[in-house]
Amino acid sequence: MVNDSIIAGPELDNNSAMKVLKGKKGSLVKVGVFRRSEKELIHFEITRDVIPTFSVDIAFMPNETTGYIKVSKFSATTFTEFKKAVNNLLENGMKNLVLDLRGNTGGYLQEAIDLADEFMEKGNIIVYTKGRNQPKEVFYSTAKGKLEENKLIILIDENSASASEILAGAIQDNDRGLIVGRRSFGKGLVQRQLDFLDGSALRLTVARYYTPTGRCIQKPYDNETGFDGYYTESYHRYFNGEMTDQDSTHFNDSLKFVTPGGKVVYGGGGIMPDIFVPIEKDERLGFYNKLFQKGLMYRFAFKYTDDNRKSLQKYNSFSEFNEGFNIDPYILKKFLKYSVENDVETDKEGLAYAKGKIETLIKAYISRNLFDDKGFYPVILPSDSVFIKALQLFENPV
């Protein structure tokens, strides 16, 4: 309920709810919230304000010398957020940095360039653009960066795109750090918007982005692949085995490029990692995958948090929660009952194989409900194969 208006129910959509919630900055809105753990609505009076959108989800030290920063997108404030996070990590003794760009679909180009600049000495090419009727424009690193001396590993996957690929390509082509994970999406077009008098607009592609060695970031799109082929290309990677087996990826000699340090890198669309880490593909994960695809761990964690909010209040901080809370047999039994109620029967063999993964993800989601992303990543990362590989590479460089 917002003021005197009911905004829940099958006939009300999110847009209708948002119209009631939004208002002039500084004005008050009364909100009634229903929780399963409470018998009556809980009432709040909220002062309306501009809500900032953050792009650095978390920055923390997984060990004494390594920092981890998760950048989910490149917004107008990303570089400012990044600098603040880096300063805190350096004060805590950071020597190595894991920069996680997995799932980052891009955003502001300048923010990605500014981040790359922090890792490089002056005068290195970060990215350049080139088009049929557009002059070549080159972006260089400028003054001394704060992180020039720190070891760097960037994590990417098939959903890392655009500005993420520009940053990863700049680091890779300048031999500044390692790229770990799987080939990125391959989105690197420069577009110009043409506005028309009727209010409509046309976005015209005028150039493409290239990494310092000359690799085109944009994956091919032509008459052979077609519209559907372009947008389903990532699915074809999975079924062709590229995401599970590095040997499934083949390149023509024309797609080979060499960095100043002598490392061979490959074009053809997207950024190929220096160190490939496959996705898990195991028939024994069938039960886990069903649960995950239906969002049952997420939904159960939300319900559990709501039903047990009072008892969970004893954890005053994430560290207390992480040390004191575990998914015990009673909670797991409740989850399995919940999954059956949602049409996923328990597979005993699949449960035995994936029990640890299921319990970890439920705990991570509960932790996120209590402590936001600061409670999610420290729980989930210790079992993340790509992150584990990054830590190993700091200890034993290739």
Short mmCIF file of C-alpha atoms in Angstrom, two decimals:
data_model
loop_
_atom_site.label_atom_id
_atom_site.label_comp_id
_atom_site.label_asym_id
_atom_site.label_seq_id
_atom_site.Cartn_x
_atom_site.Cartn_y
_atom_site.Cartn_z
CA MET A 1 0.00 0.00 0.00
CA VAL A 2 1.25 3.50 -0.91
CA ASN A 3 -0.57 6.32 0.90
CA ASP A 4 -4.16 5.06 0.54
CA SER A 5 -3.65 3.18 -2.73
CA ILE A 6 -3.29 -0.60 -2.95
CA ILE A 7 -0.48 -1.42 -5.37
CA ALA A 8 -0.45 -5.21 -5.06
CA GLY A 9 -2.66 -7.62 -6.92
CA PRO A 10 -3.06 -9.40 -10.25
CA GLU A 11 -4.52 -6.35 -12.02
CA LEU A 12 -1.72 -3.93 -11.07
CA ASP A 13 1.58 -3.83 -12.91
CA ASN A 14 4.98 -2.42 -11.87
CA ASN A 15 4.51 0.78 -13.88
CA SER A 16 1.33 1.61 -11.98
CA ALA A 17 3.10 1.03 -8.67
CA MET A 18 6.05 3.21 -9.68
CA LYS A 19 3.79 6.11 -10.66
CA VAL A 20 2.33 6.13 -7.15
CA LEU A 21 5.71 5.79 -5.44
CA LYS A 22 7.47 8.51 -7.42
CA GLY A 23 7.10 12.17 -6.59
CA LYS A 24 8.84 15.46 -5.92
CA LYS A 25 12.19 15.28 -4.14
CA GLY A 26 11.75 15.91 -0.42
CA SER A 27 8.07 14.99 -0.33
CA LEU A 28 6.82 12.21 1.93
CA VAL A 29 5.14 8.96 0.95
CA LYS A 30 3.53 6.48 3.32
CA VAL A 31 4.18 2.84 2.46
CA GLY A 32 2.59 -0.27 3.95
CA VAL A 33 4.61 -3.47 3.51
CA PHE A 34 3.31 -7.01 3.89
CA ARG A 35 5.70 -9.61 5.30
CA ARG A 36 4.82 -13.25 5.76
CA SER A 37 6.41 -13.16 9.20
CA GLU A 38 4.06 -10.38 10.36
CA LYS A 39 0.31 -10.54 10.93
CA GLU A 40 -0.36 -6.96 9.86
CA LEU A 41 1.07 -4.44 7.41
CA ILE A 42 4.25 -2.66 8.52
CA HIS A 43 4.01 1.08 7.89
CA PHE A 44 6.89 3.34 6.84
CA GLU A 45 7.06 7.04 6.01
CA ILE A 46 9.69 7.62 3.32
CA THR A 47 11.20 10.89 2.10
CA ARG A 48 11.44 10.88 -1.69
CA ASP A 49 14.87 11.59 -3.18
CA VAL A 50 17.03 10.93 -6.23
CA ILE A 51 18.12 7.28 -6.06
CA PRO A 52 21.71 6.74 -7.23
CA THR A 53 22.51 3.77 -9.46
CA PHE A 54 25.80 2.16 -8.48
CA SER A 55 27.94 0.08 -10.80
CA VAL A 56 30.61 -1.24 -8.41
CA ASP A 57 28.69 -4.01 -6.67
CA ILE A 58 31.40 -4.85 -4.15
CA ALA A 59 35.08 -4.35 -3.36
CA PHE A 60 36.74 -6.48 -0.69
CA MET A 61 39.90 -8.40 0.21
CA PRO A 62 39.45 -12.19 -0.21
CA ASN A 63 42.95 -12.63 1.22
CA GLU A 64 45.72 -10.47 2.69
CA THR A 65 47.21 -9.33 -0.64
CA THR A 66 44.39 -9.66 -3.18
CA GLY A 67 41.53 -7.26 -3.84
CA TYR A 68 38.34 -8.11 -5.70
CA ILE A 69 36.12 -5.56 -7.47
CA LYS A 70 32.88 -6.44 -9.26
CA VAL A 71 31.81 -3.89 -11.89
CA SER A 72 28.31 -4.72 -13.16
CA LYS A 73 28.05 -1.93 -15.76
CA PHE A 74 29.79 1.25 -16.91
CA SER A 75 27.64 4.16 -15.74
CA ALA A 76 28.49 7.85 -15.46
CA THR A 77 29.89 7.30 -11.94
CA THR A 78 31.82 4.05 -12.48
CA PHE A 79 35.32 5.56 -12.48
CA THR A 80 34.59 7.59 -9.35
CA GLU A 81 33.23 4.49 -7.60
CA PHE A 82 36.22 2.46 -8.80
CA LYS A 83 38.78 4.96 -7.49
CA LYS A 84 37.11 5.02 -4.08
CA ALA A 85 37.08 1.22 -3.95
CA VAL A 86 40.73 1.01 -5.02
CA ASN A 87 41.85 3.51 -2.38
CA ASN A 88 40.20 1.43 0.34
CA LEU A 89 41.77 -1.78 -0.96
CA LEU A 90 45.24 -0.23 -1.20
CA GLU A 91 44.93 0.98 2.38
CA ASN A 92 44.22 -2.63 3.34
CA GLY A 93 47.38 -3.92 1.66
CA MET A 94 46.24 -4.87 -1.84
CA LYS A 95 49.03 -6.02 -4.18
CA ASN A 96 46.92 -8.01 -6.67
CA LEU A 97 43.53 -7.15 -8.14
CA VAL A 98 40.79 -9.36 -9.58
CA LEU A 99 38.49 -7.17 -11.69
CA ASP A 100 35.27 -9.05 -12.43
CA LEU A 101 33.53 -7.97 -15.65
CA ARG A 102 31.44 -11.11 -16.11
CA GLY A 103 27.91 -10.24 -17.14
CA ASN A 104 28.86 -6.58 -17.64
CA THR A 105 27.13 -5.58 -20.88
CA GLY A 106 28.89 -2.22 -21.17
CA GLY A 107 27.83 1.40 -20.96
CA TYR A 108 29.85 4.63 -21.04
CA LEU A 109 32.99 4.34 -23.19
CA GLN A 110 34.89 7.06 -21.33
CA GLU A 111 34.47 5.26 -18.00
CA ALA A 112 36.08 2.12 -19.45
CA ILE A 113 38.93 4.20 -20.91
CA ASP A 114 39.51 5.91 -17.57
CA LEU A 115 39.67 2.54 -15.79
CA ALA A 116 42.18 1.20 -18.32
CA ASP A 117 44.24 4.37 -17.87
CA GLU A 118 44.72 3.58 -14.16
CA PHE A 119 46.73 0.46 -15.05
CA MET A 120 49.00 1.94 -17.74
CA GLU A 121 51.86 4.34 -18.14
CA LYS A 122 51.40 7.35 -20.39
CA GLY A 123 51.19 6.93 -24.17
CA ASN A 124 49.72 3.44 -24.63
CA ILE A 125 46.83 2.89 -27.03
CA ILE A 126 43.67 1.91 -25.15
CA VAL A 127 41.28 1.61 -28.11
CA TYR A 128 40.67 3.15 -31.51
CA THR A 129 37.69 3.57 -33.82
CA LYS A 130 37.63 3.30 -37.59
CA GLY A 131 34.82 3.48 -40.15
CA ARG A 132 34.36 3.50 -43.89
CA ASN A 133 33.69 7.24 -43.93
CA GLN A 134 35.01 8.08 -40.47
CA PRO A 135 38.61 9.11 -39.71
CA LYS A 136 40.55 6.89 -37.33
CA GLU A 137 40.33 8.13 -33.73
CA VAL A 138 42.83 6.81 -31.18
CA PHE A 139 42.45 6.95 -27.39
CA TYR A 140 45.71 6.92 -25.41
CA SER A 141 46.55 6.45 -21.75
CA THR A 142 47.51 9.72 -20.07
CA ALA A 143 49.21 10.43 -16.76
CA LYS A 144 50.67 7.82 -14.44
CA GLY A 145 47.98 5.44 -13.20
CA LYS A 146 47.56 4.53 -9.56
CA LEU A 147 47.61 0.78 -10.30
CA GLU A 148 50.55 0.51 -12.70
CA GLU A 149 52.54 -1.68 -10.31
CA ASN A 150 49.73 -3.99 -9.17
CA LYS A 151 49.20 -7.42 -10.68
CA LEU A 152 45.89 -7.59 -12.54
CA ILE A 153 43.53 -10.34 -13.67
CA ILE A 154 40.25 -9.53 -15.44
CA LEU A 155 37.39 -12.04 -15.47
CA ILE A 156 35.11 -12.16 -18.53
CA ASP A 157 32.43 -14.40 -19.96
CA GLU A 158 30.06 -14.65 -22.92
CA ASN A 159 27.92 -11.84 -21.46
CA SER A 160 30.75 -9.32 -21.13
CA ALA A 161 30.20 -6.79 -23.90
CA SER A 162 31.03 -3.38 -25.35
CA ALA A 163 32.88 -1.21 -22.80
CA SER A 164 33.88 -4.37 -20.89
CA GLU A 165 35.55 -5.70 -24.01
CA ILE A 166 37.32 -2.41 -24.65
CA LEU A 167 38.84 -2.53 -21.16
CA ALA A 168 39.75 -6.22 -21.37
CA GLY A 169 41.22 -5.81 -24.86
CA ALA A 170 43.33 -2.84 -23.79
CA ILE A 171 44.78 -4.73 -20.83
CA GLN A 172 45.46 -7.85 -22.91
CA ASP A 173 47.01 -6.10 -25.92
CA ASN A 174 49.30 -3.99 -23.75
CA ASP A 175 50.51 -7.07 -21.84
CA ARG A 176 49.30 -5.39 -18.66
CA GLY A 177 47.40 -8.31 -17.12
CA LEU A 178 45.74 -11.65 -17.74
CA ILE A 179 42.22 -12.23 -19.03
CA VAL A 180 40.55 -15.30 -17.50
CA GLY A 181 37.23 -16.95 -18.34
CA ARG A 182 35.48 -17.42 -21.69
CA ARG A 183 35.23 -15.45 -24.94
CA SER A 184 33.27 -12.23 -24.54
CA PHE A 185 30.12 -11.31 -26.47
CA GLY A 186 31.61 -9.33 -29.36
CA LYS A 187 29.83 -5.95 -29.41
CA GLY A 188 31.91 -3.05 -30.66
CA LEU A 189 29.98 -0.63 -32.86
CA VAL A 190 30.11 3.16 -32.85
CA GLN A 191 26.65 4.58 -33.50
CA ARG A 192 25.33 8.04 -34.21
CA GLN A 193 21.72 8.98 -33.52
CA LEU A 194 19.81 10.96 -36.13
CA ASP A 195 16.69 12.65 -34.73
CA PHE A 196 13.65 13.32 -36.94
CA LEU A 197 10.99 16.01 -36.69
CA ASP A 198 8.25 13.53 -35.73
CA GLY A 199 10.18 12.53 -32.61
CA SER A 200 11.51 9.26 -34.01
CA ALA A 201 15.21 8.56 -34.42
CA LEU A 202 17.62 6.39 -36.37
CA ARG A 203 20.78 4.97 -34.84
CA LEU A 204 23.34 4.63 -37.62
CA THR A 205 26.51 2.56 -37.29
CA VAL A 206 29.42 4.74 -38.43
CA ALA A 207 32.52 2.94 -37.13
CA ARG A 208 33.84 0.00 -35.10
CA TYR A 209 36.04 -0.38 -32.05
CA TYR A 210 39.46 -1.99 -32.37
CA THR A 211 41.87 -3.16 -29.69
CA PRO A 212 45.44 -1.75 -29.69
CA THR A 213 46.79 -4.63 -31.82
CA GLY A 214 44.07 -4.09 -34.44
CA ARG A 215 41.48 -6.70 -33.48
CA CYS A 216 37.89 -5.79 -34.31
CA ILE A 217 35.78 -6.31 -31.19
CA GLN A 218 32.51 -6.63 -33.13
CA LYS A 219 31.59 -10.21 -34.02
CA PRO A 220 30.57 -10.80 -37.66
CA TYR A 221 27.05 -10.09 -38.81
CA ASP A 222 26.28 -10.64 -42.47
CA ASN A 223 23.81 -12.25 -44.85
CA GLU A 224 25.11 -15.71 -43.99
CA THR A 225 24.47 -15.46 -40.26
CA GLY A 226 21.33 -13.36 -40.55
CA PHE A 227 19.53 -11.47 -37.78
CA ASP A 228 18.62 -14.58 -35.80
CA GLY A 229 22.08 -16.06 -36.20
CA TYR A 230 23.71 -12.94 -34.78
CA TYR A 231 21.61 -12.87 -31.62
CA THR A 232 21.76 -16.64 -31.05
CA GLU A 233 25.50 -16.92 -31.66
CA SER A 234 26.22 -17.31 -27.94
CA TYR A 235 23.89 -20.30 -27.78
CA HIS A 236 25.72 -21.87 -30.72
CA ARG A 237 28.97 -21.50 -28.80
CA TYR A 238 27.53 -23.66 -26.05
CA PHE A 239 26.19 -26.37 -28.34
CA ASN A 240 29.38 -26.36 -30.42
CA GLY A 241 31.40 -27.02 -27.29
CA GLU A 242 33.28 -23.70 -27.17
CA MET A 243 32.19 -22.99 -23.60
CA THR A 244 33.24 -26.39 -22.31
CA ASP A 245 36.32 -27.25 -24.36
CA GLN A 246 38.99 -24.79 -25.47
CA ASP A 247 40.00 -27.07 -28.36
CA SER A 248 36.56 -26.52 -29.93
CA THR A 249 37.60 -22.98 -30.90
CA HIS A 250 39.53 -22.66 -34.17
CA PHE A 251 40.94 -19.53 -35.79
CA ASN A 252 42.28 -18.70 -39.23
CA ASP A 253 45.85 -17.42 -39.41
CA SER A 254 44.44 -14.07 -40.58
CA LEU A 255 42.88 -13.63 -37.13
CA LYS A 256 46.20 -13.90 -35.28
CA PHE A 257 47.67 -10.75 -33.77
CA VAL A 258 50.79 -10.27 -31.66
CA THR A 259 51.14 -7.99 -28.63
CA PRO A 260 54.28 -5.89 -27.98
CA GLY A 261 55.39 -8.59 -25.53
CA GLY A 262 55.14 -11.31 -28.18
CA LYS A 263 51.90 -12.92 -27.01
CA VAL A 264 49.56 -14.24 -29.72
CA VAL A 265 45.97 -13.02 -29.40
CA TYR A 266 43.01 -13.72 -31.65
CA GLY A 267 40.38 -11.63 -33.40
CA GLY A 268 37.11 -12.73 -34.93
CA GLY A 269 34.78 -10.98 -32.51
CA GLY A 270 34.95 -10.63 -28.77
CA ILE A 271 37.99 -11.00 -26.52
CA MET A 272 39.53 -14.45 -26.20
CA PRO A 273 40.84 -15.05 -22.66
CA ASP A 274 44.47 -15.86 -21.99
CA ILE A 275 43.33 -18.58 -19.61
CA PHE A 276 40.18 -20.50 -20.52
CA VAL A 277 37.89 -21.74 -17.74
CA PRO A 278 34.95 -23.86 -18.96
CA ILE A 279 31.43 -23.78 -17.64
CA GLU A 280 30.41 -26.86 -15.70
CA LYS A 281 28.77 -29.45 -17.92
CA ASP A 282 28.09 -32.63 -15.99
CA GLU A 283 25.05 -34.88 -16.25
CA ARG A 284 25.09 -35.18 -12.46
CA LEU A 285 24.24 -31.46 -12.29
CA GLY A 286 20.84 -32.05 -13.91
CA PHE A 287 18.97 -31.76 -10.61
CA TYR A 288 20.86 -28.62 -9.61
CA ASN A 289 20.27 -27.05 -13.03
CA LYS A 290 16.51 -27.63 -12.78
CA LEU A 291 16.45 -25.92 -9.40
CA PHE A 292 18.56 -23.03 -10.66
CA GLN A 293 16.64 -22.50 -13.90
CA LYS A 294 13.36 -22.26 -11.98
CA GLY A 295 14.95 -19.85 -9.51
CA LEU A 296 14.04 -22.06 -6.56
CA MET A 297 17.16 -21.38 -4.46
CA TYR A 298 16.59 -17.65 -4.91
CA ARG A 299 12.88 -17.79 -4.13
CA PHE A 300 13.32 -20.09 -1.14
CA ALA A 301 16.05 -17.85 0.29
CA PHE A 302 13.76 -14.83 0.01
CA LYS A 303 10.94 -16.70 1.72
CA TYR A 304 13.24 -18.06 4.43
CA THR A 305 14.62 -14.59 5.16
CA ASP A 306 11.13 -13.15 5.37
CA ASP A 307 9.83 -15.94 7.60
CA ASN A 308 12.83 -15.82 9.94
CA ARG A 309 13.68 -12.14 9.97
CA LYS A 310 13.48 -11.82 13.75
CA SER A 311 15.81 -14.74 14.46
CA LEU A 312 18.24 -13.53 11.78
CA GLN A 313 18.49 -10.13 13.48
CA LYS A 314 20.99 -11.62 15.94
CA TYR A 315 23.62 -11.33 13.20
CA ASN A 316 24.78 -7.73 13.47
CA SER A 317 27.26 -7.96 10.60
CA PHE A 318 28.07 -10.09 7.59
CA SER A 319 31.11 -11.61 9.30
CA GLU A 320 28.92 -12.77 12.20
CA PHE A 321 26.41 -14.26 9.76
CA ASN A 322 29.06 -15.96 7.63
CA GLU A 323 30.69 -17.58 10.65
CA GLY A 324 27.52 -18.48 12.52
CA PHE A 325 24.94 -19.44 9.88
CA ASN A 326 24.90 -22.56 7.74
CA ILE A 327 22.28 -24.48 5.79
CA ASP A 328 21.66 -27.28 8.27
CA PRO A 329 19.74 -30.52 7.51
CA TYR A 330 16.48 -28.96 8.74
CA ILE A 331 16.72 -26.01 6.32
CA LEU A 332 17.75 -28.30 3.45
CA LYS A 333 14.76 -30.54 4.15
CA LYS A 334 12.46 -27.51 4.03
CA PHE A 335 14.02 -26.47 0.73
CA LEU A 336 13.54 -29.91 -0.83
CA LYS A 337 9.90 -29.86 0.27
CA TYR A 338 9.58 -26.39 -1.28
CA SER A 339 11.10 -27.62 -4.55
CA VAL A 340 8.66 -30.55 -4.72
CA GLU A 341 5.80 -28.09 -4.21
CA ASN A 342 7.19 -26.25 -7.23
CA ASP A 343 7.29 -29.33 -9.48
CA VAL A 344 10.92 -30.40 -9.04
CA GLU A 345 11.13 -33.87 -7.52
CA THR A 346 14.19 -34.70 -5.44
CA ASP A 347 16.87 -36.65 -7.31
CA LYS A 348 18.89 -38.41 -4.60
CA GLU A 349 21.94 -38.95 -6.80
CA GLY A 350 21.82 -35.38 -8.09
CA LEU A 351 21.37 -34.06 -4.56
CA ALA A 352 24.35 -36.03 -3.28
CA TYR A 353 26.55 -34.60 -6.05
CA ALA A 354 25.39 -30.96 -5.86
CA LYS A 355 24.46 -30.66 -2.18
CA GLY A 356 27.34 -28.26 -1.46
CA LYS A 357 26.47 -26.03 -4.43
CA ILE A 358 22.81 -25.89 -3.43
CA GLU A 359 23.58 -25.04 0.19
CA THR A 360 26.14 -22.40 -0.77
CA LEU A 361 23.78 -20.64 -3.17
CA ILE A 362 20.90 -20.61 -0.68
CA LYS A 363 23.19 -19.17 2.00
CA ALA A 364 24.53 -16.57 -0.46
CA TYR A 365 21.00 -15.43 -1.37
CA ILE A 366 19.95 -15.21 2.28
CA SER A 367 23.11 -13.22 2.97
CA ARG A 368 22.31 -10.87 0.08
CA ASN A 369 18.81 -10.30 1.46
CA LEU A 370 20.37 -9.27 4.77
CA PHE A 371 23.54 -7.46 3.69
CA ASP A 372 23.10 -6.66 -0.05
CA ASP A 373 25.88 -7.65 -2.47
CA LYS A 374 28.46 -7.27 0.31
CA GLY A 375 26.96 -10.43 1.73
CA PHE A 376 26.61 -12.32 -1.55
CA TYR A 377 29.99 -12.41 -3.26
CA PRO A 378 32.15 -13.39 -0.26
CA VAL A 379 29.91 -16.45 0.17
CA ILE A 380 29.71 -17.52 -3.47
CA LEU A 381 33.23 -16.75 -4.74
CA PRO A 382 35.15 -19.44 -2.81
CA SER A 383 33.33 -22.05 -4.95
CA ASP A 384 33.56 -20.05 -8.21
CA SER A 385 35.92 -21.91 -10.59
CA VAL A 386 36.90 -18.78 -12.55
CA PHE A 387 37.70 -16.83 -9.39
CA ILE A 388 39.62 -19.79 -7.93
CA LYS A 389 41.70 -19.95 -11.12
CA ALA A 390 42.53 -16.25 -10.82
CA LEU A 391 43.83 -16.69 -7.27
CA GLN A 392 45.92 -19.66 -8.39
CA LEU A 393 47.47 -17.59 -11.17
CA PHE A 394 48.64 -14.95 -8.71
CA GLU A 395 50.40 -17.69 -6.75
CA ASN A 396 51.71 -19.57 -9.80
CA PRO A 397 51.92 -17.27 -12.85
CA VAL A 398 51.93 -18.88 -16.30
#
